[in-house]
Amino acid sequence: MTRQNKLIILITYLLILLLVMIAYRYNRAAHVKRLRADLTRITAEQNTTRTAENEVTRLSRLIPAEANSPAFIESLYTIARESGLKQHEVSTEAGKGSGTSRPGGSDATGLISKQILKINAAGSYRNFAEYVRRLQNIERFCRITNFTLSPDAAQLKGTLTVELYFLPVKR
């Protein structure tokens, strides 16, 4: 083999090697671009899922799966003590109501149940105003359906009816 043939083989080898390297780099760049796009898509999906999980957590605190009336009543007594009400008594009504959570929903999974609580208290107008304000700020969906105040020897007596909502889970 002559020197010229060796040089031609070497140049051919280098050209083939150069073409293989260019093809590899191009393929690698496309692969990296595809992986970055997948990573961006997965990150967006994770953020969407995290947002949905946070919303579900917030909604399950607002309308939990169980009534958990004792804990709610305990928080009512705490609020009454912090508001300065003199007397505070909470009683539950025997009948629980329910309604559908979605219009036209006849399936049992869409039922919202409620626990009705009667609250009798005594105190000043400011005490009642603070009590109602704190009751509205409880992170739980409840509704005051009846609120009456009547004067009584240097203070007010009040009666509240509160509906406590929950979504019973079928097991």
C-alpha positions as MATLAB code, in Angstrom:
seq = 'MTRQNKLIILITYLLILLLVMIAYRYNRAAHVKRLRADLTRITAEQNTTRTAENEVTRLSRLIPAEANSPAFIESLYTIARESGLKQHEVSTEAGKGSGTSRPGGSDATGLISKQILKINAAGSYRNFAEYVRRLQNIERFCRITNFTLSPDAAQLKGTLTVELYFLPVKR';
ca = [
       0.000    0.000    0.000;
       1.357    3.265   -1.004;
       1.466    6.359    0.990;
      -1.195    7.988   -1.177;
      -3.618    5.067   -0.610;
      -3.063    5.265    3.131;
      -3.812    8.971    3.026;
      -7.032    8.391    1.032;
      -8.176    5.681    3.485;
      -7.407    7.956    6.427;
      -9.307   10.892    4.902;
     -12.252    8.607    4.054;
     -12.204    7.244    7.601;
     -12.150   10.762    9.033;
     -15.004   11.888    6.743;
     -17.124    8.883    7.774;
     -16.267    9.552   11.410;
     -17.218   13.210   10.962;
     -20.563   12.261    9.393;
     -21.273    9.801   12.221;
     -20.415   12.463   14.841;
     -22.644   15.055   13.151;
     -25.529   12.562   12.965;
     -24.976   11.593   16.617;
     -24.944   15.254   17.767;
     -28.063   16.028   15.738;
     -29.863   12.983   17.149;
     -28.691   13.833   20.671;
     -29.841   17.454   20.342;
     -33.267   16.289   19.141;
     -33.440   13.808   22.006;
     -32.486   16.483   24.566;
     -35.092   18.834   23.083;
     -37.739   16.105   23.343;
     -36.741   15.365   26.961;
     -36.936   19.064   27.893;
     -40.410   19.272   26.344;
     -41.465   16.172   28.308;
     -40.006   17.643   31.496;
     -41.915   20.897   30.950;
     -45.148   18.983   30.290;
     -44.682   16.799   33.390;
     -43.900   19.837   35.535;
     -47.074   21.543   34.273;
     -49.082   18.386   35.039;
     -47.559   18.214   38.529;
     -48.485   21.841   39.167;
     -52.027   21.199   37.943;
     -52.275   18.114   40.151;
     -50.875   20.008   43.150;
     -53.395   22.794   42.592;
     -56.228   20.262   42.331;
     -55.055   18.483   45.501;
     -54.941   21.795   47.373;
     -58.467   22.594   46.176;
     -59.735   19.157   47.239;
     -58.084   19.614   50.648;
     -59.672   23.054   51.029;
     -63.095   21.751   49.980;
     -62.835   18.737   52.288;
     -62.179   21.170   55.157;
     -65.199   23.259   54.112;
     -67.548   20.311   53.611;
     -65.962   17.245   55.261;
     -67.015   13.628   54.813;
     -68.232   13.381   58.413;
     -70.291   15.828   60.449;
     -67.787   15.779   63.336;
     -70.288   17.731   65.418;
     -68.380   17.377   68.717;
     -65.308   19.155   67.335;
     -67.477   21.889   65.796;
     -69.412   22.340   69.043;
     -66.134   22.533   70.956;
     -64.979   25.294   68.599;
     -68.321   27.077   69.212;
     -67.686   27.005   72.968;
     -64.154   28.320   72.407;
     -65.515   31.140   70.247;
     -68.140   31.969   72.875;
     -65.496   32.135   75.595;
     -63.242   34.344   73.436;
     -66.192   36.568   72.457;
     -67.149   37.151   76.097;
     -70.645   35.626   76.045;
     -71.957   35.005   79.568;
     -74.021   31.910   78.883;
     -73.634   29.589   75.938;
     -75.472   26.351   75.281;
     -75.497   24.253   72.101;
     -77.987   21.503   71.354;
     -78.489   19.376   68.264;
     -81.756   18.638   66.532;
     -82.643   15.008   66.029;
     -83.552   15.223   62.337;
     -80.830   15.523   59.756;
     -81.757   17.044   56.425;
     -80.216   16.349   53.081;
     -80.320   17.788   49.625;
     -78.602   17.245   46.311;
     -75.290   18.899   45.667;
     -75.843   19.021   41.916;
     -79.028   20.042   40.125;
     -80.773   17.034   38.661;
     -78.437   14.671   40.510;
     -80.472   11.686   41.604;
     -77.512    9.506   42.537;
     -76.714    9.046   46.224;
     -73.157   10.350   45.848;
     -74.439   13.905   45.311;
     -76.247   14.175   48.651;
     -75.277   16.849   51.110;
     -76.323   16.168   54.684;
     -76.710   18.742   57.375;
     -76.697   18.747   61.145;
     -78.842   21.452   62.738;
     -77.526   23.082   65.911;
     -79.496   25.366   68.235;
     -77.413   27.861   70.184;
     -78.710   29.809   73.184;
     -76.479   32.524   74.613;
     -76.510   35.671   76.713;
     -74.257   38.705   76.556;
     -73.927   42.195   75.168;
     -74.527   43.273   71.591;
     -70.763   43.493   71.015;
     -70.313   39.961   72.384;
     -72.911   38.647   69.914;
     -71.396   40.606   67.022;
     -67.942   39.175   67.802;
     -69.405   35.667   68.199;
     -71.144   35.818   64.798;
     -68.003   37.256   63.158;
     -65.875   34.425   64.534;
     -68.526   31.856   63.607;
     -68.421   33.095   60.018;
     -64.622   32.792   59.983;
     -64.591   29.102   60.930;
     -63.038   27.153   58.086;
     -66.079   24.940   57.698;
     -69.205   25.502   55.640;
     -72.032   26.347   58.016;
     -75.038   28.601   57.656;
     -76.872   30.692   60.232;
     -80.550   30.222   59.383;
     -82.148   31.953   62.354;
     -80.812   34.635   64.691;
     -82.978   36.376   67.275;
     -81.989   38.741   70.079;
     -84.214   39.806   72.940;
     -83.468   42.123   75.894;
     -83.123   40.609   79.340;
     -82.077   42.519   82.510;
     -78.967   44.467   81.442;
     -77.980   42.009   78.700;
     -79.315   40.326   75.589;
     -80.461   36.762   75.148;
     -79.985   35.294   71.722;
     -80.954   32.192   69.843;
     -79.141   31.016   66.724;
     -79.861   28.119   64.437;
     -76.792   26.893   62.564;
     -76.778   24.291   59.804;
     -73.569   22.258   59.597;
     -73.058   20.604   56.187;
     -71.132   17.464   55.293;
     -70.860   14.979   52.407;
     -71.298   11.424   53.684;
     -68.985    8.989   51.910;
     -70.356    5.615   50.827;
     -68.099    2.753   51.886;
];
